[in-house]
PDB file of C-alpha atoms in Angstrom:
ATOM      1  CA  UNK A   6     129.747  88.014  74.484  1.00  0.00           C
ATOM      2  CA  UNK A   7     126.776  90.233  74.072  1.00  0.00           C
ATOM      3  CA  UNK A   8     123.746  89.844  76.216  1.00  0.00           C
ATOM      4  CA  UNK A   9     120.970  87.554  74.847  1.00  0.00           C
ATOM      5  CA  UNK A  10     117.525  89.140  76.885  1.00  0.00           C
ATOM      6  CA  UNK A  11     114.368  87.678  76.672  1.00  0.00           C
ATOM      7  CA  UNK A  12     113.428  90.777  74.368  1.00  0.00           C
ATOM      8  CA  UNK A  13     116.020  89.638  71.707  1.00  0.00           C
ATOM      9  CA  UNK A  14     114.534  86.404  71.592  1.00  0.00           C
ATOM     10  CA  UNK A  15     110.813  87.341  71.268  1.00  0.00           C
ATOM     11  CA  UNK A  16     112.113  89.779  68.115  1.00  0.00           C
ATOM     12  CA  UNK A  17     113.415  87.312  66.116  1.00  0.00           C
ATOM     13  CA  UNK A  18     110.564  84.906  66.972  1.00  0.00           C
ATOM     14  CA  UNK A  19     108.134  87.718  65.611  1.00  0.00           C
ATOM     15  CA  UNK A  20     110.356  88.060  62.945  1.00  0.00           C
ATOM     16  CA  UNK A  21     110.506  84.282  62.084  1.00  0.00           C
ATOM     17  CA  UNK A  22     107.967  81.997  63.808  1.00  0.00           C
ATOM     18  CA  UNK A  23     110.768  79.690  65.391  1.00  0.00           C
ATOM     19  CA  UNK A  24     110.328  77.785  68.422  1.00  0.00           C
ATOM     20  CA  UNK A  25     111.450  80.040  71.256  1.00  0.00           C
ATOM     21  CA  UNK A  26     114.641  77.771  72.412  1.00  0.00           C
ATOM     22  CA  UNK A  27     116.009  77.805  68.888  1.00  0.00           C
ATOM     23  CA  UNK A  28     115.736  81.586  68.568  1.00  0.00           C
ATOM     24  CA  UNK A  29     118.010  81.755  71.717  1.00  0.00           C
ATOM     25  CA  UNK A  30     120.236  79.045  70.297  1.00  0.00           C
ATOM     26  CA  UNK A  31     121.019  80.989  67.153  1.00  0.00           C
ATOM     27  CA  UNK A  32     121.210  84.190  69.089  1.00  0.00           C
ATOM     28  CA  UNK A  33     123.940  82.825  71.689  1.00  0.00           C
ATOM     29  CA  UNK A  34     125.626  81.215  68.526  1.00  0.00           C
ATOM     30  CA  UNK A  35     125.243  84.794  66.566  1.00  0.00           C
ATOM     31  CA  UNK A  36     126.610  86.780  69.786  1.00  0.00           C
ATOM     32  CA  UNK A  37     123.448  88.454  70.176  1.00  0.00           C
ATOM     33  CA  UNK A  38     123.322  89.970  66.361  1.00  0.00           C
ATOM     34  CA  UNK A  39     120.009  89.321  64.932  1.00  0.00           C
ATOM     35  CA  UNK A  40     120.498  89.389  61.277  1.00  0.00           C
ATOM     36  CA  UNK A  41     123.058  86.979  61.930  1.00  0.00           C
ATOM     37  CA  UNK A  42     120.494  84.926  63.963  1.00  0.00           C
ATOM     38  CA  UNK A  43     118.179  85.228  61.359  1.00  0.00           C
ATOM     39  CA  UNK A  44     120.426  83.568  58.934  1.00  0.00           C
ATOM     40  CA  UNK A  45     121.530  80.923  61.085  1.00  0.00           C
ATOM     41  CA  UNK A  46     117.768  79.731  61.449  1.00  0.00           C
ATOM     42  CA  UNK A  47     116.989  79.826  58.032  1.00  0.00           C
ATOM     43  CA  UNK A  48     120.814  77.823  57.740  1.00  0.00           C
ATOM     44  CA  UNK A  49     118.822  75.135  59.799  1.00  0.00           C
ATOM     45  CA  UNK A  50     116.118  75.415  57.886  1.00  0.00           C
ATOM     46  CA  UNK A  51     113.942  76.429  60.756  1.00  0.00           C
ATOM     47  CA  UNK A  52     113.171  79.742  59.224  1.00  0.00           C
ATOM     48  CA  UNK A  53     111.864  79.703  55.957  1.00  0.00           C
ATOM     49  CA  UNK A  54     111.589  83.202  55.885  1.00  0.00           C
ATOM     50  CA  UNK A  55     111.773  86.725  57.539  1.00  0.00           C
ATOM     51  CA  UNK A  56     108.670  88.276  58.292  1.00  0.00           C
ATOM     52  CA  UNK A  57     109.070  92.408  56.324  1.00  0.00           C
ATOM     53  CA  UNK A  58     108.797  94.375  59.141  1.00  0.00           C
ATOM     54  CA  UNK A  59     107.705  98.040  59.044  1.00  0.00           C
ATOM     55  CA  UNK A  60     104.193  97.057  58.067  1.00  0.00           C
ATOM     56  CA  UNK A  61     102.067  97.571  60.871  1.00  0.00           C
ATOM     57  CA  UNK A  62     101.791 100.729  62.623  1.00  0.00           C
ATOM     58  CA  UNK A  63     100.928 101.356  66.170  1.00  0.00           C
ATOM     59  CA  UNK A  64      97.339 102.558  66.733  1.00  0.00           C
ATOM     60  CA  UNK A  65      96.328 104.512  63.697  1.00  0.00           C
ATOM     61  CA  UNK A  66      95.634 104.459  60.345  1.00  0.00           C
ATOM     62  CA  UNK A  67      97.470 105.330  57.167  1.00  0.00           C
ATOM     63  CA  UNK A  68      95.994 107.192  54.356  1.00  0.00           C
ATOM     64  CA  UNK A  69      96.938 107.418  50.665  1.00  0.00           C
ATOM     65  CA  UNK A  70      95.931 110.229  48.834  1.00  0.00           C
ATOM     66  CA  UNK A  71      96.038 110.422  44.830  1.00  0.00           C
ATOM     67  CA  UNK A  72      94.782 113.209  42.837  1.00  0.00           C
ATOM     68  CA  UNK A  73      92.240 112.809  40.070  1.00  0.00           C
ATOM     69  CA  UNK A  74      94.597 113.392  37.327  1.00  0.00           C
ATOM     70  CA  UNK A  75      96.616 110.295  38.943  1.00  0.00           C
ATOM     71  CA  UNK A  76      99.885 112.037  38.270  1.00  0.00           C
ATOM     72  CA  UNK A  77     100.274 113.421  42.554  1.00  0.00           C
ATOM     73  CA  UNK A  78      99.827 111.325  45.268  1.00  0.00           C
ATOM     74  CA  UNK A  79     100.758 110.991  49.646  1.00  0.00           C
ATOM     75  CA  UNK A  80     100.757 108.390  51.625  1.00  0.00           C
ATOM     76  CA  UNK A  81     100.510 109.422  55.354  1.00  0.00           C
ATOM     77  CA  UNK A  82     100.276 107.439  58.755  1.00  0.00           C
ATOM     78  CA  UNK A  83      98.804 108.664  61.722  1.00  0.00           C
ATOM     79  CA  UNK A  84      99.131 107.184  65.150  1.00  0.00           C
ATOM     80  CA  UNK A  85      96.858 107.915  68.101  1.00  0.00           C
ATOM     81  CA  UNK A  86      96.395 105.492  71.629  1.00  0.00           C
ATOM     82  CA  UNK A  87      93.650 103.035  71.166  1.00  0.00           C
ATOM     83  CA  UNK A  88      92.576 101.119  68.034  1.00  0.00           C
ATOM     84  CA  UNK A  89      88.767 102.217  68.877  1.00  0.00           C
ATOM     85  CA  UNK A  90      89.978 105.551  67.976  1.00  0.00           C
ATOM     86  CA  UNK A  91      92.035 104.217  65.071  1.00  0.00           C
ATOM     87  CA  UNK A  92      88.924 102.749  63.538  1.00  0.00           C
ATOM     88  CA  UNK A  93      86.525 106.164  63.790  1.00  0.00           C
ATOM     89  CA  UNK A  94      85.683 107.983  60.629  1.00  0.00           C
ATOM     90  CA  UNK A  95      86.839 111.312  61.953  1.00  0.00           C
ATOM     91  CA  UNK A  96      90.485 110.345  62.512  1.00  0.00           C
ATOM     92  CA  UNK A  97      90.509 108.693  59.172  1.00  0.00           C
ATOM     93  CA  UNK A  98      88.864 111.244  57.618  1.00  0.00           C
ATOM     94  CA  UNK A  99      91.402 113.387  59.067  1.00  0.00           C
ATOM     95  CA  UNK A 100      94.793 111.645  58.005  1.00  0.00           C
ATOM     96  CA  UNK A 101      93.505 111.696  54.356  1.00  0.00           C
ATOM     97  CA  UNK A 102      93.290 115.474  54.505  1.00  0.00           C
ATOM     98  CA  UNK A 103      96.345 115.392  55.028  1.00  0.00           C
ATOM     99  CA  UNK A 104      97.425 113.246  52.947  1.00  0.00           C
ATOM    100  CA  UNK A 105      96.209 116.036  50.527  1.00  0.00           C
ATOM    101  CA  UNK A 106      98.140 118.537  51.924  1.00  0.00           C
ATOM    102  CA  UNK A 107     101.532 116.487  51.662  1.00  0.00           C
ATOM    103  CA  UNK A 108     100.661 115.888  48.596  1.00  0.00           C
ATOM    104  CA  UNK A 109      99.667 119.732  47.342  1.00  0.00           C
ATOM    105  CA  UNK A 110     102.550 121.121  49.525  1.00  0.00           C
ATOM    106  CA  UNK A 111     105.365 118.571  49.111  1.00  0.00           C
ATOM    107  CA  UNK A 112     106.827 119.372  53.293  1.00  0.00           C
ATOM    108  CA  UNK A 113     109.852 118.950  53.896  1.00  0.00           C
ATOM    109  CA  UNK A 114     109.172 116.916  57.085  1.00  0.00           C
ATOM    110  CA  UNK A 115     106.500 116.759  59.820  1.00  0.00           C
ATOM    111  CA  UNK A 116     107.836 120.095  61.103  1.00  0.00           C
ATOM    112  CA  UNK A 117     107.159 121.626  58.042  1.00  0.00           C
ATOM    113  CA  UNK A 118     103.852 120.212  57.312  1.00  0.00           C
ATOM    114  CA  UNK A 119     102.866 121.113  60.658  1.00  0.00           C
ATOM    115  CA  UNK A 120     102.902 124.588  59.571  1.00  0.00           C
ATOM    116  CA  UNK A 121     100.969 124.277  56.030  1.00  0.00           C
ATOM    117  CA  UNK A 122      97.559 125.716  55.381  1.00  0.00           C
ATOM    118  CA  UNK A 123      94.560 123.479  55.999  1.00  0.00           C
ATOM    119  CA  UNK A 124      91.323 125.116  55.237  1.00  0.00           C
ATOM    120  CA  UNK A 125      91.416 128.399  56.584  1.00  0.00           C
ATOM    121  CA  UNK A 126      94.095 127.202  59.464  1.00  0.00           C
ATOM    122  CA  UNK A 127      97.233 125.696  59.663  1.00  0.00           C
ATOM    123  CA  UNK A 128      98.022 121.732  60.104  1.00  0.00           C
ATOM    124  CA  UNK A 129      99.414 122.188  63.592  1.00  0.00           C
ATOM    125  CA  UNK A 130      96.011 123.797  64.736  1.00  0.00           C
ATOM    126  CA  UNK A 131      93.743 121.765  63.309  1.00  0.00           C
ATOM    127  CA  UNK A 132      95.510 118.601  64.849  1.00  0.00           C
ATOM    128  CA  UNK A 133      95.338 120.537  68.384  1.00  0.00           C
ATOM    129  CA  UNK A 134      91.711 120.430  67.566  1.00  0.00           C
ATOM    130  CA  UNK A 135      91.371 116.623  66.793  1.00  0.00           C
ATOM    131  CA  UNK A 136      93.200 115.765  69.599  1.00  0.00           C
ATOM    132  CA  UNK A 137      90.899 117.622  71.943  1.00  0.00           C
ATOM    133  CA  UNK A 138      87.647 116.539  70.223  1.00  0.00           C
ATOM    134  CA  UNK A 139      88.312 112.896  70.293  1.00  0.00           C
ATOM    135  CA  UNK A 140      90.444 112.757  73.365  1.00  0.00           C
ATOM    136  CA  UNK A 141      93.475 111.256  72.352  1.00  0.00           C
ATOM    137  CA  UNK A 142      96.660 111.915  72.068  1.00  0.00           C
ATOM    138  CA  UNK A 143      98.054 111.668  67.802  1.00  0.00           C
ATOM    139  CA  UNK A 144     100.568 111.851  65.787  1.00  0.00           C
ATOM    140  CA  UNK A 145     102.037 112.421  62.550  1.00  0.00           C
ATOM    141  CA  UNK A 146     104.684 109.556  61.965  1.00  0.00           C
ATOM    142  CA  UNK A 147     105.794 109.326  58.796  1.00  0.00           C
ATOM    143  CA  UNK A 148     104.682 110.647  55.070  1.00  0.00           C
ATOM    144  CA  UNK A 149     105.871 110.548  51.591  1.00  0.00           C
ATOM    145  CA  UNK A 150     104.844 112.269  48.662  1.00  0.00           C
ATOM    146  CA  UNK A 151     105.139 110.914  45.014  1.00  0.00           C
ATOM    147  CA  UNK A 152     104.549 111.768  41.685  1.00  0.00           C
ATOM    148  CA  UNK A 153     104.572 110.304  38.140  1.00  0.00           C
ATOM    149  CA  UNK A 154     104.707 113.006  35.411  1.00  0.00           C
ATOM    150  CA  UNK A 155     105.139 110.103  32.580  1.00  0.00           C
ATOM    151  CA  UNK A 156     102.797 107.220  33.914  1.00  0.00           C
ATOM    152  CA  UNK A 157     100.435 107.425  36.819  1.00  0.00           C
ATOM    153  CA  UNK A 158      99.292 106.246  40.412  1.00  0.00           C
ATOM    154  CA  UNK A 159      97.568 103.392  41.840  1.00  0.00           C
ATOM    155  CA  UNK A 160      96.848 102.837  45.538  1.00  0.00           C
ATOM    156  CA  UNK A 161      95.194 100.584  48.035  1.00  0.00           C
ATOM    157  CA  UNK A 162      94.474 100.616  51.613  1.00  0.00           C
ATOM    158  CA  UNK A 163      94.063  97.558  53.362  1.00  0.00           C
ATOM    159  CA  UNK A 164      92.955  96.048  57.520  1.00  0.00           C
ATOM    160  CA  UNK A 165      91.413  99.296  58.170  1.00  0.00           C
ATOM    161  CA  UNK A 166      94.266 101.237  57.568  1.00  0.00           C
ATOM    162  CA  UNK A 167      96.926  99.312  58.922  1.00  0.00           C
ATOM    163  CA  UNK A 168      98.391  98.323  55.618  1.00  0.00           C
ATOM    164  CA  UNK A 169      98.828 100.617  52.574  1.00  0.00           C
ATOM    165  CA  UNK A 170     101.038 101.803  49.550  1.00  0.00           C
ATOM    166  CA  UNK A 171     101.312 103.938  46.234  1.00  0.00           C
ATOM    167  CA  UNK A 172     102.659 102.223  43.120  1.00  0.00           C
ATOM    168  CA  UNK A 173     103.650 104.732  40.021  1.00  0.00           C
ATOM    169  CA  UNK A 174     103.606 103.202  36.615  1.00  0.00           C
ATOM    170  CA  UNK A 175     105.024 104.784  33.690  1.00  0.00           C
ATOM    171  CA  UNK A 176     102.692 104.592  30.333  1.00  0.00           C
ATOM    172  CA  UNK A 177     103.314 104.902  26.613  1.00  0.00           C
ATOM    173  CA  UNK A 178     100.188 106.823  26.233  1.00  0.00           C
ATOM    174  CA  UNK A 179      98.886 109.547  28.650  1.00  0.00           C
ATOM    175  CA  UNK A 180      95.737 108.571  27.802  1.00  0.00           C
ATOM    176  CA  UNK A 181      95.968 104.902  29.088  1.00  0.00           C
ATOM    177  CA  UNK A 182      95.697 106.465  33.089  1.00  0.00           C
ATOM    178  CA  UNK A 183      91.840 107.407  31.856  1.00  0.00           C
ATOM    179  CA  UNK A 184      90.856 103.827  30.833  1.00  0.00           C
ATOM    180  CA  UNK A 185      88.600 102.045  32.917  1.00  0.00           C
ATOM    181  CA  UNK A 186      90.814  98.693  32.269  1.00  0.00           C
ATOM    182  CA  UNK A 187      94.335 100.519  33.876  1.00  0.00           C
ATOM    183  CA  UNK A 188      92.406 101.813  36.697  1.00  0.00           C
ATOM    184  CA  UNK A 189      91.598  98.582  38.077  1.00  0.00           C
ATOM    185  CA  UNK A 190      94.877  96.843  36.886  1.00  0.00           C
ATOM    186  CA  UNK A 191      96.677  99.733  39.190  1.00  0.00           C
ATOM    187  CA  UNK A 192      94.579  98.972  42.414  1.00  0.00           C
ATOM    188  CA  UNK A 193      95.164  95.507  41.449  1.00  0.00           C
ATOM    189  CA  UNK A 194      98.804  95.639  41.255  1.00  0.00           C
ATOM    190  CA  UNK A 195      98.743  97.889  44.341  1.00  0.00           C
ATOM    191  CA  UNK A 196      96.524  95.196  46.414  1.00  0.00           C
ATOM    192  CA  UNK A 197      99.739  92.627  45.245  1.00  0.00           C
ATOM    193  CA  UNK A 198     102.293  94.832  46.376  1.00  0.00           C
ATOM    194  CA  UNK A 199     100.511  95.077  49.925  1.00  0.00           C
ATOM    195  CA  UNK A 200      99.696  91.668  49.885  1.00  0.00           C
ATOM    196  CA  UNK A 201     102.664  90.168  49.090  1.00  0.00           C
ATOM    197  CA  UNK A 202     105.342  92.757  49.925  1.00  0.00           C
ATOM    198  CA  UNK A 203     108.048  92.161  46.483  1.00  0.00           C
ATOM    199  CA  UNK A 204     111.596  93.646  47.125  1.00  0.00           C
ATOM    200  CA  UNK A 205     111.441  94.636  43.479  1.00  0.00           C
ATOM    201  CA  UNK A 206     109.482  95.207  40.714  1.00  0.00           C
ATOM    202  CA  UNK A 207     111.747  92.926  38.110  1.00  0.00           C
ATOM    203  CA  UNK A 208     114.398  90.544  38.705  1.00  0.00           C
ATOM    204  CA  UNK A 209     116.956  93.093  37.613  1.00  0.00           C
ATOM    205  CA  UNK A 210     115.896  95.432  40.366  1.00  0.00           C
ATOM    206  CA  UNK A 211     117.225  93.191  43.171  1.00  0.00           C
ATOM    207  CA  UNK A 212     120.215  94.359  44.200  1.00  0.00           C
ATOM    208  CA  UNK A 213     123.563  91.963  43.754  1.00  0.00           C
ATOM    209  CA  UNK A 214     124.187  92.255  46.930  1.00  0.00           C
ATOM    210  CA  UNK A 215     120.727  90.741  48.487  1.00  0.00           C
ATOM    211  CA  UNK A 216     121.306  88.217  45.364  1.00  0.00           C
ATOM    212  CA  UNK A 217     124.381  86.998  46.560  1.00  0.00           C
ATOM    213  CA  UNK A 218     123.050  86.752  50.753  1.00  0.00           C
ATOM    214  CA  UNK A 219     120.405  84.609  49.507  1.00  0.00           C
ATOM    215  CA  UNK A 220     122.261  82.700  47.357  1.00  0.00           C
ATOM    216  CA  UNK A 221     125.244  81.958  50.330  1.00  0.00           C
ATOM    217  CA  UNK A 222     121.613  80.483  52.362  1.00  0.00           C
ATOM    218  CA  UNK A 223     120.996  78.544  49.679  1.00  0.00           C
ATOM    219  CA  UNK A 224     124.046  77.118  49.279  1.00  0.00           C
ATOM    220  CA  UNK A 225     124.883  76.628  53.095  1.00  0.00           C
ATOM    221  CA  UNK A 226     121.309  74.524  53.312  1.00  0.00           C
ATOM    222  CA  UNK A 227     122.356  72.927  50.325  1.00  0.00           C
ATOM    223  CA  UNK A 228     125.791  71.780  51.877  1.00  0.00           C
ATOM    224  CA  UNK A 229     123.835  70.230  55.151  1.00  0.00           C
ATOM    225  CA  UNK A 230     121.785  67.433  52.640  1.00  0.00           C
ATOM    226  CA  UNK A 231     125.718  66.057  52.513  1.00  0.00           C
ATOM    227  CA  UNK A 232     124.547  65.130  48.241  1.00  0.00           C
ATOM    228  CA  UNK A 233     127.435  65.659  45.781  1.00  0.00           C
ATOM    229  CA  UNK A 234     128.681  69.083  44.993  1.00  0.00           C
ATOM    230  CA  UNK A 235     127.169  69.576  41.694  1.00  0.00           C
ATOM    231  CA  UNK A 236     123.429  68.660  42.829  1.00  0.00           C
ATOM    232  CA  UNK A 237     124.421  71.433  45.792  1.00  0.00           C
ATOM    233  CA  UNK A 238     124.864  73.555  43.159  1.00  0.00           C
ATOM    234  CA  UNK A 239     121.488  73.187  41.810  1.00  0.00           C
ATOM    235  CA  UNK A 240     119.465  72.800  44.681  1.00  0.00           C
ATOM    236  CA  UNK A 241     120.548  76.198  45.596  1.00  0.00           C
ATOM    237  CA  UNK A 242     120.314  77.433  42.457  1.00  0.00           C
ATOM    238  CA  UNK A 243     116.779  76.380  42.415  1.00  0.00           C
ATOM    239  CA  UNK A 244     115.747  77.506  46.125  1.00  0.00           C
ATOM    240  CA  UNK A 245     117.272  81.015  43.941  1.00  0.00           C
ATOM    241  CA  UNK A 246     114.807  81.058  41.290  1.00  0.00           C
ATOM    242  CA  UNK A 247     111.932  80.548  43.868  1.00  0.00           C
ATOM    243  CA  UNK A 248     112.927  82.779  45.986  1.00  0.00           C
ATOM    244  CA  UNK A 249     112.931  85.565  42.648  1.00  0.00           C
ATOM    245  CA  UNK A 250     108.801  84.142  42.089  1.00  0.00           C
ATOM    246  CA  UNK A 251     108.206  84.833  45.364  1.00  0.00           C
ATOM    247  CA  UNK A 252     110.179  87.983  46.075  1.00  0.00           C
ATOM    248  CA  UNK A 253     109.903  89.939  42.351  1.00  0.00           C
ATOM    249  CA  UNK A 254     106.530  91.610  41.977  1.00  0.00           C
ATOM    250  CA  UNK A 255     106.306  91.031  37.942  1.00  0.00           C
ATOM    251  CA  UNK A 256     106.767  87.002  38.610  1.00  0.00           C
ATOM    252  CA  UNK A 257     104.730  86.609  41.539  1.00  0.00           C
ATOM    253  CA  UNK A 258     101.253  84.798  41.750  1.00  0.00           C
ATOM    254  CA  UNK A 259      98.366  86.937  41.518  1.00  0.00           C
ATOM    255  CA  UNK A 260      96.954  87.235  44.774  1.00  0.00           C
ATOM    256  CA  UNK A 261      93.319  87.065  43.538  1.00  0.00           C
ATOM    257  CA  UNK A 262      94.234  84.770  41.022  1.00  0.00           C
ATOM    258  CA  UNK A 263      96.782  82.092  41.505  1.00  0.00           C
ATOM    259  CA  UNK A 264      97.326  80.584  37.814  1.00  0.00           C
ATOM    260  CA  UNK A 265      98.727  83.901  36.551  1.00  0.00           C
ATOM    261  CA  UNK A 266     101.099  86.032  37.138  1.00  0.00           C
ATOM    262  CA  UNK A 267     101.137  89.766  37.915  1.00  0.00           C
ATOM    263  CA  UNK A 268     103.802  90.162  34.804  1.00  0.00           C
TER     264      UNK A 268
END
């Protein structure tokens, strides 16, 4: 039997917001697997759902850069020790330059853009620099670069930093991307997907398999109400269709207004 530490627990509370002795319960019942655990708690009903991790950074900020054609665009986190430091202009001044560079240079990883011009320098010497002016230790973490040759970009940054994305749309007319109109229906639809965190953008984007895990939750919660097999059926079948309104980015609320949908 594996080893259930205090750690373990305090995870899949994080991940859940279930009373501490039931996290253990379900961890000691899932042999110390937490995706197991997790299911288990949401079984119970305790968990109604997982917290999406990978959101948050550590101290830092991450930057999105898009060009003004729309069609090139970075998104870039930077890490550094305290969150005074993640807050000043001058660090996150400094990840969206290079932001720009990932997205002019394409790198292949932080190695690489480490070693790309910047200004009349290189990337690796100019973040010496910053770390000596502000007196922190920094990092690059992570960075990806995207593009949309048919459609365009939207982005938004949100919390200071701490929560950000790039969303590509494709268009019928290259001419739509200049519109007043699209521009703010792509920051809007990039505030949703920060907001609200969809696993796809349509229905028919969600993988079978994640389908089918939900779906065995549904009906395992369905199977505890001890009601006849063929209202079972349903009641999972319906916990399914609110978990796609929820989870599917063109059927989910509008975050900034409710009585619509983003589709």
């Amino acid at each position: 039997m594996a080893q259930v530490t205090a750690a373990l627990v305090k995870q899949l509370r994080e991940m859940t917001d279930s009373p501490m002795m039931e996290c253990k319960k379900a961890l000691v019942e899932a042999d110390g697997d937490i995706d197991k655990a997790v299911d288990i708690l949401r079984t119970m009903g305790i968990a109604k759902a997982v917290k999406r991790a990978g959101r948050d950074t550590n101290e830092g900020t991450i930057a999105t850069y898009v060009s003004e054609d729309q069609k090139l665009g970075a998104i870039l986190e930077l890490t550094c020790e305290t969150d005074f430091v993640g807050t000043n202009p001058k660090f996150c001044g400094f990840a969206l330059e290079l932001a720009k560079v990932v997205a002019e240079n394409d790198p292949a990883d932080v190695e690489a853009l480490k070693a790309c011009a910047m200004g009349e320098s290189t990337v690796e010497a100019e973040l010496t620099e910053m770390i000596h002016v502000i007196g922190e230790n920094m990092k690059i973490a992570r960075f990806q670069r995207v593009t949309a040759a048919d459609g365009a970009l939207g982005s938004y940054v949100h919390l200071g930093g701490k929560l950000a994305d790039i969303v590509t749309f494709k268009l019928g007319k290259p001419e739509t991307a200049e519109a007043d109109e699209f521009k703010t229906f792509a920051h809007d639809v990039a505030m949703q997907v920060a907001a609200a965190a969809p696993v796809a953008a349509r229905r028919d984007d969600v993988p079978a398999d994640v389908i089918e895990h939900e779906l065995s939750i549904y009906k395992a919660q369905a199977a505890e109400s001890g009601k006849p097999e063929a209202i079972q059926e349903k009641m999972a079948q319906g916990r399914l269709e609110k978990y796609f309104k929820e989870s599917v980015l063109t059927e989910q609320e509008f975050v900034k207004d409710g009585s619509v949908t983003i589709g």
